[in-house]
Coordinates of C-alpha atoms in Angstrom, one line a residue:
M1 CA 29.4 -13.6 9.7
F2 CA 27.8 -11.0 12.2
A3 CA 26.3 -13.3 14.9
S4 CA 26.3 -16.7 16.0
A5 CA 23.8 -19.4 14.8
K6 CA 21.8 -18.9 18.2
Q7 CA 21.4 -15.4 18.1
T8 CA 20.4 -15.5 14.1
L9 CA 16.8 -16.4 13.4
P10 CA 16.2 -19.1 10.8
L11 CA 14.9 -17.5 7.6
D12 CA 11.3 -18.9 8.0
A13 CA 10.7 -16.4 10.5
F14 CA 10.7 -13.5 7.9
A15 CA 9.9 -15.7 4.7
M16 CA 6.8 -17.0 6.1
L17 CA 3.5 -15.1 5.3
P18 CA 1.5 -13.3 8.1
A19 CA 0.0 -15.5 10.4
I20 CA -3.0 -12.9 10.8
Q21 CA -4.1 -10.6 8.0
Q22 CA -7.1 -9.1 9.3
V23 CA -9.2 -8.9 12.6
S24 CA -12.6 -7.0 12.9
V25 CA -15.8 -7.3 15.2
S26 CA -19.4 -7.2 14.3
R27 CA -21.2 -3.8 14.7
D28 CA -23.1 -5.1 17.6
G29 CA -19.8 -6.5 19.2
K30 CA -20.8 -10.2 19.6
Q31 CA -18.8 -11.8 17.0
L32 CA -15.2 -11.6 16.0
A33 CA -13.8 -12.7 12.7
M34 CA -9.8 -13.3 11.8
L35 CA -8.2 -13.9 8.7
R36 CA -5.6 -16.6 9.6
A37 CA -2.8 -18.5 8.1
T38 CA -2.9 -22.2 8.2
S39 CA 0.5 -22.8 6.7
K40 CA 3.8 -20.9 6.5
N41 CA 2.4 -20.1 2.8
G42 CA -0.6 -18.5 3.9
D43 CA -3.6 -20.7 2.8
Y44 CA -5.9 -18.3 4.7
I45 CA -9.1 -19.0 6.3
I46 CA -11.3 -16.8 8.3
E47 CA -12.5 -17.9 11.8
V48 CA -15.2 -16.4 13.4
R49 CA -15.5 -16.6 17.3
K50 CA -18.2 -15.4 20.1
V51 CA -16.6 -12.5 21.8
D52 CA -17.8 -13.8 25.3
N53 CA -16.2 -17.2 24.3
L54 CA -12.7 -16.4 22.4
K55 CA -11.3 -19.9 23.3
G56 CA -14.3 -21.7 22.0
E57 CA -14.4 -23.8 18.7
P58 CA -14.6 -21.0 15.9
V59 CA -16.7 -21.4 12.6
R60 CA -14.0 -21.7 9.7
L61 CA -14.7 -20.7 6.5
G62 CA -12.3 -21.4 3.8
A63 CA -11.9 -22.0 -0.4
D64 CA -10.6 -25.1 -2.1
R65 CA -9.2 -23.4 -5.2
M66 CA -9.2 -19.8 -4.6
E67 CA -7.2 -17.6 -2.2
I68 CA -9.2 -15.5 0.5
T69 CA -7.8 -11.9 0.2
G70 CA -10.1 -10.3 2.8
F71 CA -13.4 -9.7 4.4
Q72 CA -16.0 -7.1 5.7
W73 CA -18.9 -7.3 8.1
L74 CA -22.1 -6.5 6.1
N75 CA -24.2 -6.7 9.0
N76 CA -24.4 -8.8 12.3
K77 CA -24.9 -11.9 10.4
K78 CA -23.0 -11.9 7.0
L79 CA -19.4 -11.3 5.9
G80 CA -18.6 -10.3 2.0
V81 CA -15.5 -12.2 1.3
G82 CA -13.0 -11.3 -1.5
F83 CA -10.8 -14.1 -3.1
R84 CA -8.4 -14.1 -6.0
Q85 CA -6.6 -16.9 -8.3
N86 CA -3.8 -16.9 -10.9
I87 CA -4.8 -18.3 -14.2
Q88 CA -2.0 -19.9 -16.5
D89 CA -3.4 -19.6 -20.1
G90 CA -0.5 -20.6 -22.3
N91 CA 1.9 -18.0 -22.4
K92 CA -0.4 -15.5 -20.5
N93 CA -1.5 -15.4 -17.1
Y94 CA -3.9 -13.3 -15.1
W95 CA -5.6 -12.7 -11.8
V96 CA -9.5 -13.6 -11.3
S97 CA -11.0 -11.8 -8.7
K98 CA -14.4 -13.0 -6.8
Y99 CA -16.7 -11.9 -4.1
A100 CA -19.2 -14.0 -2.0
I101 CA -21.4 -13.1 0.7
V102 CA -21.6 -15.9 3.5
N103 CA -23.4 -16.3 6.9
A104 CA -21.0 -16.0 9.6
D105 CA -22.4 -18.9 11.3
G106 CA -21.3 -20.8 8.0
K107 CA -24.7 -22.2 7.4
G108 CA -26.5 -22.0 4.0
D109 CA -25.1 -21.3 0.5
W110 CA -22.5 -18.6 -0.4
L111 CA -24.1 -16.0 -2.3
V112 CA -22.3 -14.5 -5.2
P113 CA -23.3 -11.4 -6.8
F114 CA -24.1 -11.3 -10.4
R115 CA -23.4 -15.0 -10.7
S116 CA -24.4 -15.2 -14.4
D117 CA -21.7 -12.7 -15.4
S118 CA -18.5 -15.0 -14.9
Q119 CA -16.5 -11.9 -15.5
A120 CA -18.2 -9.7 -12.8
S121 CA -15.9 -7.1 -11.5
F122 CA -17.3 -4.6 -8.8
S123 CA -16.5 -2.7 -5.9
L124 CA -18.3 -1.8 -2.3
L125 CA -19.1 1.6 -2.1
S126 CA -20.8 1.8 1.2
S127 CA -23.4 0.1 3.5
L128 CA -26.6 1.8 3.9
P129 CA -27.9 3.6 7.0
G130 CA -30.9 2.1 8.7
D131 CA -31.0 -0.7 6.0
E132 CA -29.1 -3.9 7.3
D133 CA -29.9 -5.9 4.1
E134 CA -28.5 -3.7 1.4
I135 CA -25.5 -2.2 0.3
L136 CA -24.0 0.0 -2.8
L137 CA -22.0 -1.6 -5.4
E138 CA -20.3 -0.1 -8.6
Y139 CA -21.0 -2.5 -11.3
D140 CA -21.5 -2.3 -14.9
I141 CA -25.1 -3.7 -14.8
N142 CA -25.7 -3.2 -18.3
N143 CA -22.4 -4.4 -20.0
N144 CA -21.7 -1.3 -21.9
R145 CA -18.2 -0.9 -20.1
I146 CA -19.2 2.0 -17.9
P147 CA -19.8 1.3 -14.1
D148 CA -23.1 1.9 -12.7
V149 CA -24.1 2.2 -8.8
I150 CA -26.0 -0.7 -7.9
R151 CA -28.5 -1.4 -4.5
F152 CA -27.9 -5.0 -3.6
N153 CA -29.6 -7.1 -1.4
I154 CA -27.3 -9.4 0.8
E155 CA -30.1 -11.7 1.6
N156 CA -31.5 -12.6 -1.7
G157 CA -29.2 -11.4 -4.3
R158 CA -31.7 -9.0 -5.8
S159 CA -30.4 -5.7 -7.3
R160 CA -31.7 -2.2 -8.8
T161 CA -29.8 0.4 -10.5
V162 CA -29.8 3.7 -8.5
L163 CA -27.5 5.6 -10.7
R164 CA -26.7 4.9 -14.3
G165 CA -23.3 5.8 -15.5
N166 CA -22.7 7.8 -18.7
T167 CA -20.2 9.1 -20.9
E168 CA -19.5 12.0 -18.8
I169 CA -19.7 10.4 -15.2
S170 CA -18.4 6.9 -15.5
G171 CA -16.8 6.1 -12.2
G172 CA -15.2 7.2 -8.8
F173 CA -18.7 7.4 -7.4
I174 CA -18.7 8.8 -3.8
P175 CA -22.2 8.6 -1.5
D176 CA -22.6 10.8 1.4
N177 CA -23.4 10.1 5.0
Q178 CA -27.0 8.9 3.9
G179 CA -25.8 6.5 0.9
E180 CA -26.7 8.9 -1.7
I181 CA -24.2 9.2 -4.6
R182 CA -23.2 12.8 -5.0
A183 CA -19.8 12.9 -6.4
A184 CA -18.5 11.1 -9.3
Q185 CA -15.7 11.5 -12.0
G186 CA -15.3 11.0 -15.7
F187 CA -12.5 10.9 -18.4
N188 CA -13.0 13.6 -21.1
A189 CA -11.0 12.1 -24.0
A190 CA -11.3 15.0 -26.1
D191 CA -9.3 17.2 -23.5
T192 CA -7.5 14.3 -22.0
T193 CA -8.8 15.4 -18.6
I194 CA -10.3 13.7 -15.5
D195 CA -13.2 16.0 -14.6
L196 CA -14.6 15.8 -11.2
Y197 CA -18.5 16.2 -10.8
A198 CA -20.6 16.9 -7.7
R199 CA -24.1 17.6 -6.7
A200 CA -25.5 19.8 -3.6
S201 CA -28.4 17.0 -3.3
T202 CA -29.8 14.4 -5.4
E203 CA -32.6 16.9 -6.5
D204 CA -29.9 19.4 -7.9
D205 CA -27.9 19.1 -11.2
W206 CA -24.3 17.6 -11.5
V207 CA -21.6 20.6 -11.5
K208 CA -18.2 20.0 -12.9
V209 CA -16.2 21.1 -9.9
K210 CA -12.6 20.6 -11.6
S211 CA -11.0 19.5 -14.7
I212 CA -7.5 17.7 -14.1
S213 CA -5.0 17.9 -16.7
P214 CA -2.0 15.7 -17.3
K215 CA -0.2 18.6 -18.4
K216 CA -0.5 20.4 -15.0
R217 CA 0.9 18.7 -12.0
E218 CA -1.2 19.4 -8.8
V219 CA -3.1 17.6 -6.0
F220 CA -7.2 17.7 -6.1
D221 CA -9.3 14.8 -4.7
F222 CA -12.6 14.5 -3.4
L223 CA -12.7 12.8 0.0
Y224 CA -15.9 12.7 1.8
F225 CA -19.2 14.7 2.1
S226 CA -19.6 17.0 5.3
K227 CA -22.3 15.9 7.8
E228 CA -22.3 19.1 9.3
S229 CA -22.7 21.0 5.9
P230 CA -24.4 18.6 3.5
S231 CA -23.8 20.8 0.3
K232 CA -20.0 20.6 1.0
V233 CA -17.5 18.3 0.0
Y234 CA -14.0 17.8 1.4
I235 CA -11.1 17.9 -0.7
K236 CA -7.6 17.3 -0.7
A237 CA -5.5 19.8 -2.8
T238 CA -2.7 22.1 -3.4
L239 CA -4.7 25.1 -4.5
G240 CA -1.4 26.8 -5.4
E241 CA 0.3 25.7 -2.6
D242 CA 3.3 23.4 -2.6
K243 CA 2.1 20.9 0.4
A244 CA -1.7 19.5 -0.1
G245 CA -4.2 20.5 2.5
I246 CA -7.7 19.8 3.4
Y247 CA -10.3 21.9 2.3
L248 CA -14.4 22.3 2.2
Y249 CA -16.0 23.0 -1.1
D250 CA -19.4 24.5 -1.3
I251 CA -21.0 22.9 -4.5
K252 CA -24.0 25.6 -4.2
T253 CA -21.5 28.8 -4.3
G254 CA -18.3 27.1 -5.8
E255 CA -16.3 28.7 -3.0
Y256 CA -13.3 27.1 -1.2
S257 CA -12.9 27.3 2.5
E258 CA -10.0 28.5 4.2
R259 CA -7.6 25.5 4.5
L260 CA -8.8 23.5 7.4
F261 CA -5.5 21.4 7.8
G262 CA -2.1 21.5 6.4
L263 CA 1.3 20.9 7.3
K264 CA 4.8 22.6 6.5
S265 CA 6.7 19.5 5.8
V266 CA 4.3 16.7 4.5
D267 CA 1.0 16.7 2.5
A268 CA -2.0 15.9 4.4
S269 CA -3.6 12.8 3.7
S270 CA -7.4 12.7 4.1
V271 CA -10.4 13.4 6.7
V272 CA -11.4 10.9 9.5
L273 CA -14.9 10.1 9.9
S274 CA -17.3 8.7 12.3
S275 CA -18.7 5.3 11.0
K276 CA -20.9 4.9 13.7
E277 CA -24.6 4.6 12.8
E278 CA -25.8 7.4 14.9
D279 CA -23.2 10.0 13.9
R280 CA -22.3 8.8 10.4
G281 CA -19.9 11.0 8.7
A282 CA -19.3 13.2 11.6
L283 CA -15.6 14.7 11.3
L284 CA -13.1 13.4 13.8
G285 CA -9.9 14.6 12.6
F286 CA -7.3 14.9 9.9
S287 CA -4.9 12.3 8.8
F288 CA -1.1 12.7 7.6
T289 CA 1.9 10.9 7.4
T290 CA 5.5 12.0 8.9
K291 CA 7.7 9.1 10.1
H292 CA 4.4 7.1 10.5
P293 CA 0.9 7.8 9.8
D294 CA -0.9 10.0 12.4
V295 CA -4.1 11.9 13.1
Y296 CA -4.8 15.4 14.3
F297 CA -8.0 15.1 16.4
T298 CA -10.9 17.7 16.4
D299 CA -13.1 15.6 18.3
P300 CA -12.1 15.6 22.2
A301 CA -13.8 12.3 22.9
E302 CA -11.9 10.2 19.9
Q303 CA -8.8 12.0 21.0
A304 CA -9.1 10.8 24.6
L305 CA -10.0 7.3 23.6
Q306 CA -7.1 6.9 21.4
E307 CA -4.8 8.6 24.2
S308 CA -6.0 6.2 26.7
I309 CA -5.4 3.4 24.5
E310 CA -1.8 4.2 23.3
A311 CA -1.0 4.7 27.2
L312 CA -1.6 0.8 27.2
F313 CA 1.2 0.3 24.8
E314 CA 4.5 2.7 25.4
D315 CA 6.4 3.4 22.2
K316 CA 4.1 1.8 19.9
F317 CA 2.2 2.9 16.9
V318 CA -1.3 2.0 17.8
R319 CA -4.8 2.0 15.8
M320 CA -8.3 1.1 16.6
V321 CA -8.8 -1.3 13.5
S322 CA -12.5 -2.2 14.4
R323 CA -14.8 -1.4 16.8
S324 CA -18.6 -2.2 18.0
E325 CA -21.2 0.5 17.8
D326 CA -21.2 1.0 21.5
D327 CA -17.0 1.2 21.8
N328 CA -17.4 -1.5 24.1
V329 CA -15.5 -4.0 21.8
I330 CA -12.2 -2.5 20.2
V331 CA -9.6 -4.1 18.1
I332 CA -6.4 -2.9 18.4
N333 CA -3.3 -3.4 16.4
T334 CA 0.1 -2.3 17.6
R335 CA 3.1 -1.7 15.6
S336 CA 6.9 -0.6 15.9
D337 CA 10.0 -1.1 14.5
K338 CA 10.6 -3.8 17.0
D339 CA 6.7 -5.1 16.8
P340 CA 6.0 -6.6 13.0
G341 CA 2.2 -6.4 14.3
T342 CA 0.1 -7.6 17.1
Y343 CA -3.8 -7.8 17.6
Y344 CA -5.6 -7.1 20.8
L345 CA -9.0 -6.9 21.9
L346 CA -10.3 -4.4 24.5
Q347 CA -13.6 -5.0 26.2
D348 CA -15.7 -2.6 28.2
K349 CA -12.6 -0.4 28.1
Q350 CA -11.0 -2.7 30.8
S351 CA -10.3 -5.8 29.9
L352 CA -7.5 -6.4 27.4
S353 CA -6.6 -9.8 25.7
K354 CA -4.0 -10.6 23.0
L355 CA -5.3 -12.4 20.0
G356 CA -2.0 -13.0 18.3
E357 CA 1.1 -12.0 16.6
V358 CA 1.4 -11.3 12.6
F359 CA 5.0 -13.0 13.1
P360 CA 5.2 -15.0 15.9
L361 CA 8.3 -16.5 15.2
I362 CA 10.0 -12.9 15.6
E363 CA 10.6 -11.2 19.1
P364 CA 11.4 -7.8 19.9
Q365 CA 15.2 -8.7 20.7
H366 CA 15.6 -9.8 17.1
L367 CA 14.6 -6.5 15.5
S368 CA 16.2 -3.2 15.1
D369 CA 15.7 0.6 15.8
V370 CA 14.8 2.7 12.9
K371 CA 15.2 6.6 12.9
Y372 CA 13.6 9.0 10.6
I373 CA 16.2 11.3 9.6
S374 CA 16.9 13.8 6.7
Y375 CA 20.2 15.2 5.0
K376 CA 21.0 17.8 2.1
A377 CA 21.1 16.4 -1.8
A378 CA 23.9 18.3 -3.6
D379 CA 21.8 21.1 -4.7
G380 CA 20.4 21.7 -1.5
L381 CA 17.1 19.7 -1.6
K382 CA 16.1 18.2 1.8
I383 CA 15.8 14.3 1.6
P384 CA 14.1 12.3 4.4
A385 CA 15.1 8.9 5.1
Y386 CA 14.5 6.0 7.2
V387 CA 17.4 4.2 8.6
T388 CA 17.3 0.7 10.5
I389 CA 20.5 0.2 12.5
P390 CA 21.7 -3.4 13.4
S391 CA 21.5 -4.3 16.8
K392 CA 24.4 -6.4 16.3
G393 CA 28.0 -5.9 15.2
E394 CA 30.1 -2.7 15.5
K395 CA 30.1 0.5 13.5
P396 CA 30.8 1.3 10.7
Y397 CA 28.6 -1.1 9.6
P398 CA 28.2 -2.7 6.0
T399 CA 25.3 -0.8 4.8
V400 CA 22.5 -1.2 2.2
V401 CA 20.7 1.6 0.3
M402 CA 17.1 0.7 -0.2
P403 CA 15.4 2.9 -2.7
H404 CA 11.4 2.5 -2.8
G405 CA 9.4 1.6 -5.8
G406 CA 7.2 4.0 -7.9
P407 CA 8.8 6.2 -8.1
W408 CA 5.5 8.3 -7.2
A409 CA 5.4 6.7 -4.0
R410 CA 7.0 7.0 -0.7
D411 CA 8.1 4.6 2.2
V412 CA 6.0 4.6 5.6
V413 CA 8.0 2.6 7.9
I414 CA 7.0 1.1 11.1
Y415 CA 8.0 -2.3 10.5
D416 CA 9.6 -3.0 6.9
E417 CA 10.3 -7.0 6.4
W418 CA 13.1 -6.1 3.9
S419 CA 15.4 -3.9 6.1
Q420 CA 14.5 -5.9 9.2
L421 CA 15.5 -9.1 7.7
L422 CA 19.2 -7.3 6.5
A423 CA 19.3 -5.5 10.1
H424 CA 19.0 -8.8 11.7
H425 CA 21.9 -10.2 9.7
G426 CA 24.0 -7.2 10.5
Y427 CA 23.6 -4.5 7.8
L428 CA 22.6 -1.0 8.3
V429 CA 19.7 0.1 5.8
I430 CA 18.9 3.6 4.7
Q431 CA 15.8 4.2 2.6
P432 CA 15.9 7.5 1.1
Q433 CA 12.8 9.5 -0.1
F434 CA 14.6 10.9 -3.2
R435 CA 13.2 13.6 -5.3
G436 CA 10.3 12.3 -7.2
S437 CA 8.8 10.7 -4.0
E438 CA 5.1 11.8 -3.2
G439 CA 4.1 13.1 0.2
Y440 CA 6.4 15.9 0.4
G441 CA 4.9 18.4 -1.6
L442 CA 4.8 19.3 -5.4
N443 CA 8.4 20.6 -5.6
H444 CA 9.8 17.7 -4.0
W445 CA 7.8 15.3 -6.4
I446 CA 8.2 17.3 -9.5
A447 CA 12.0 17.6 -8.9
G448 CA 12.4 13.8 -10.2
D449 CA 10.9 14.4 -13.4
N450 CA 13.3 13.3 -16.3
E451 CA 16.0 12.6 -13.5
W452 CA 15.9 8.7 -13.7
G453 CA 19.3 7.8 -12.8
L454 CA 20.5 11.1 -12.5
K455 CA 19.7 13.5 -9.6
M456 CA 17.3 10.9 -8.3
Q457 CA 20.3 8.6 -8.3
D458 CA 22.5 11.3 -6.8
D459 CA 19.9 11.5 -3.5
M460 CA 20.5 7.9 -3.0
D461 CA 24.2 7.6 -3.2
Q462 CA 24.5 11.0 -0.9
G463 CA 22.5 9.2 1.7
A464 CA 24.9 6.3 1.7
Q465 CA 27.8 8.9 2.0
F466 CA 25.7 11.0 4.9
L467 CA 25.8 7.8 6.9
V468 CA 29.6 7.6 6.1
E469 CA 30.3 10.8 7.2
K470 CA 28.4 10.2 10.4
G471 CA 30.6 6.8 11.2
L472 CA 27.5 4.8 10.8
A473 CA 28.4 3.3 7.2
D474 CA 31.6 1.7 6.1
P475 CA 32.8 3.2 2.9
K476 CA 34.1 0.0 1.7
R477 CA 31.0 -2.1 2.5
L478 CA 28.0 -0.2 0.6
A479 CA 25.5 -1.8 -1.3
M480 CA 22.2 -1.1 -3.1
F481 CA 19.2 -3.4 -3.2
G482 CA 15.7 -2.2 -4.5
W483 CA 12.3 -3.6 -6.0
S484 CA 10.5 -2.2 -9.0
Y485 CA 11.9 1.4 -9.7
G486 CA 14.2 0.7 -6.7
G487 CA 15.5 -2.4 -8.9
Y488 CA 15.8 0.0 -11.8
S489 CA 18.1 2.2 -9.6
A490 CA 20.1 -1.0 -8.6
F491 CA 20.6 -1.4 -12.2
V492 CA 21.7 2.1 -12.7
G493 CA 23.7 1.6 -9.4
S494 CA 26.1 -1.1 -10.9
M495 CA 27.3 1.2 -13.8
R496 CA 28.1 4.6 -12.1
E497 CA 31.5 6.2 -12.8
N498 CA 33.6 6.2 -9.4
N499 CA 31.2 4.1 -7.9
I500 CA 30.5 4.0 -4.1
Y501 CA 29.1 0.2 -4.3
Q502 CA 30.8 -2.6 -3.8
C503 CA 27.6 -4.8 -5.6
T504 CA 23.9 -4.3 -6.2
I505 CA 20.8 -6.3 -6.2
A506 CA 18.2 -5.5 -8.8
G507 CA 14.4 -6.8 -8.1
A508 CA 11.8 -6.7 -10.6
G509 CA 13.5 -3.7 -11.9
V510 CA 13.0 -1.4 -15.0
S511 CA 16.0 -2.0 -17.4
D512 CA 14.6 -0.3 -20.7
L513 CA 12.9 3.1 -20.2
A514 CA 11.4 3.2 -23.9
R515 CA 9.7 -0.3 -22.7
I516 CA 8.5 0.7 -19.9
N517 CA 6.9 3.8 -21.4
A518 CA 5.4 1.5 -23.9
T519 CA 3.7 -0.8 -21.3
L520 CA 3.6 1.1 -18.0
H521 CA 0.0 2.2 -18.0
D522 CA -3.2 1.1 -19.5
S523 CA -4.8 4.6 -18.7
I524 CA -4.4 7.3 -21.3
F525 CA -4.4 9.8 -18.4
L526 CA -1.8 8.3 -16.5
R527 CA 0.2 7.7 -19.9
E528 CA 0.0 11.5 -20.7
L529 CA 0.8 12.3 -17.1
Q530 CA 3.9 10.1 -16.6
R531 CA 5.4 9.3 -19.8
P532 CA 6.9 13.0 -20.1
T533 CA 8.7 12.5 -16.7
I534 CA 10.5 9.1 -17.4
S535 CA 13.8 10.0 -19.3
G536 CA 17.4 9.5 -18.2
V537 CA 19.7 6.8 -17.8
S538 CA 18.4 3.3 -19.7
P539 CA 20.5 0.7 -18.1
L540 CA 19.9 -1.7 -20.9
D541 CA 21.7 0.6 -23.2
Q542 CA 24.8 0.6 -21.0
V543 CA 25.4 -2.7 -19.6
E544 CA 28.9 -2.5 -21.1
K545 CA 29.3 0.0 -18.0
V546 CA 28.6 -2.3 -15.2
N547 CA 31.7 -2.5 -12.9
V548 CA 30.5 -4.2 -9.7
P549 CA 28.9 -7.6 -9.3
I550 CA 25.1 -7.4 -9.8
M551 CA 22.3 -9.9 -8.7
V552 CA 19.2 -9.9 -10.7
V553 CA 15.8 -11.1 -9.1
H554 CA 12.4 -11.2 -11.0
G555 CA 9.2 -12.9 -10.7
D556 CA 8.4 -14.8 -14.0
I557 CA 4.5 -13.9 -14.2
D558 CA 5.4 -10.2 -13.2
Q559 CA 2.6 -8.0 -15.0
R560 CA 3.7 -4.6 -13.8
V561 CA 7.3 -4.8 -15.1
P562 CA 7.8 -7.8 -17.5
V563 CA 10.5 -10.4 -16.7
E564 CA 11.9 -9.4 -20.1
H565 CA 13.4 -6.5 -18.6
S566 CA 15.6 -8.7 -16.4
R567 CA 16.1 -11.4 -18.9
L568 CA 17.2 -8.8 -21.5
F569 CA 19.6 -7.1 -19.1
V570 CA 21.2 -10.6 -18.0
E571 CA 21.6 -11.4 -21.7
E572 CA 23.8 -8.4 -22.2
L573 CA 25.7 -9.0 -18.9
K574 CA 26.5 -12.6 -19.9
E575 CA 27.5 -10.9 -23.2
H576 CA 29.8 -8.5 -21.9
N577 CA 31.3 -11.0 -19.4
K578 CA 30.3 -9.1 -16.2
D579 CA 29.9 -10.6 -12.8
Y580 CA 26.2 -11.4 -12.1
K581 CA 23.7 -13.8 -10.5
Y582 CA 20.4 -14.3 -12.0
V583 CA 17.5 -15.4 -9.6
E584 CA 14.1 -16.0 -11.4
L585 CA 10.8 -16.7 -9.1
E586 CA 8.7 -19.2 -10.6
G587 CA 4.9 -17.9 -10.2
A588 CA 5.7 -14.8 -8.7
D589 CA 4.2 -11.3 -9.8
H590 CA 5.4 -8.2 -9.1
F591 CA 3.9 -6.9 -5.8
S592 CA 5.0 -8.1 -2.4
N593 CA 1.4 -9.9 -1.8
T594 CA 2.2 -12.3 -4.6
L595 CA 5.8 -13.3 -3.1
Y596 CA 4.9 -16.6 -1.1
Y597 CA 7.1 -18.5 1.3
N598 CA 8.7 -20.4 -1.4
H599 CA 9.6 -17.3 -3.4
K600 CA 10.8 -15.4 -0.4
T601 CA 12.9 -18.4 0.7
Q602 CA 14.7 -18.6 -2.5
F603 CA 15.0 -14.9 -2.8
Y604 CA 16.2 -14.3 0.8
S605 CA 19.0 -16.9 1.1
A606 CA 20.2 -15.9 -2.4
M607 CA 20.4 -12.1 -1.4
L608 CA 21.9 -12.7 2.1
D609 CA 24.8 -15.0 0.4
W610 CA 25.4 -12.6 -2.3
L611 CA 25.9 -10.0 0.2
E612 CA 28.2 -11.9 2.6
N613 CA 30.3 -13.8 -0.1
K614 CA 30.2 -11.8 -3.3
C615 CA 29.7 -8.4 -2.1
F616 CA 31.7 -7.7 1.1

């Protein structure tokens, strides 16, 4: 419709899974490991290469039945590898995760921690300074449903408990730069609060720093301990302000520093610390996200290094994703609206070699520019948004409003697969950061409470109307597509009075607010925190109001938003003789990393056909 067949990429270019998921170098800079796809459906393996012979035959590490999800260098010889597998058990399904330690040369047996515990669930807390053979894990060693901190030997599999969890301190363990656990948290069932604890040293008593109540909306998180002032911990908090900033909290005196870092437009994200053994935990800067993630550097040498690398890649978002201890071997990842992701290796700060593209079938000319804008909602609230402008066709463009999931989330768009897929086929896409989105301060977040399908929905519609007024969007060719909460919005968008849309596409959407309130969270705290905010329009109760064609898409093993939300809505559409199409993705869960090549091929082809032949 919008371009000749020669100009349009095959659907595989977007539907295939990333060719590269992860690249990392060993600390000594001698070896490079890459998580690489072996098919369009992923089927990932780890390849380990010698840095001084990148074209040589690699060591290949794979799994027969489980899917490799990631890895990390534990020392210069060993990798920790994560796996997962979806288990179908009658009408139930669940994900099983495993972890194994393997020699990078592929020789010897794989070491599975706590092998005798078939349900072992643990997380890596930290490596240990000055000790290449041991790591810190969070694991319930005595099977009392309370996590403990375990020191685990990656050579022989032996372990010893260094901190026993209890009814007060039961997780959220944070080590300092020496590997000592000095912050933790626990759930206080009597008060329904999360209590945060810290101690000035391992010789000192635990101090309750903060009790976080679900009845009070605020931001307060421990980050990391200060290397320069060991009795102080960095926190991210609002402390009476609208936007979250970074502070130091003195555990001995109970006093907060002045705000070390903060912005007027968005929340601060975290601190950036050195991971080098000789300077472990030293402050390098502060991170935040506006259009894309960024860092304000406080360390001049780190800033100079970042700027020198950015100079190699004009108009790109550039990250050092892995580096050797001496910085002579650095893995660089570049991204932009026209670069889905490319990995490079910089050696001796002089020699740059390309390792590969994340989506090798997509080239810059196939992609579209992304602009970061803002517009005013009806009540004057400022709504940020990302707009992807197609490089083919003429304005005013057919337009898709694409709200994010959550809704307590926000888009961070550098390259976005869905918006670029749509723009490649001629559609303008706007991703509004409507009220209720996180990252833009408390007022913006809280403004979405109890406005599901109401003011939150108005924010989305006004984004489309803003583009119409600017001459970019065609008012007679507007659609809405979203996933999860965005799918809920597409349900609501199909039934609004004086509807501005010609059709909607609801992916994995919430259709019944009562049902999602009953099943959304296993956490008592999160139920108390979020449940009172979820009210407004319940689409399942108003299907008779649907007034535009709607396509409904859902994975049949979705554990976050059960498929019944879509099945029940479709039954009502059928009962009311509405114009609809239903696509159920067999074996697909909720999140994007469970949508495989066959799911995306089915979904994308149906969506593009729906927009072209049913909507416009």
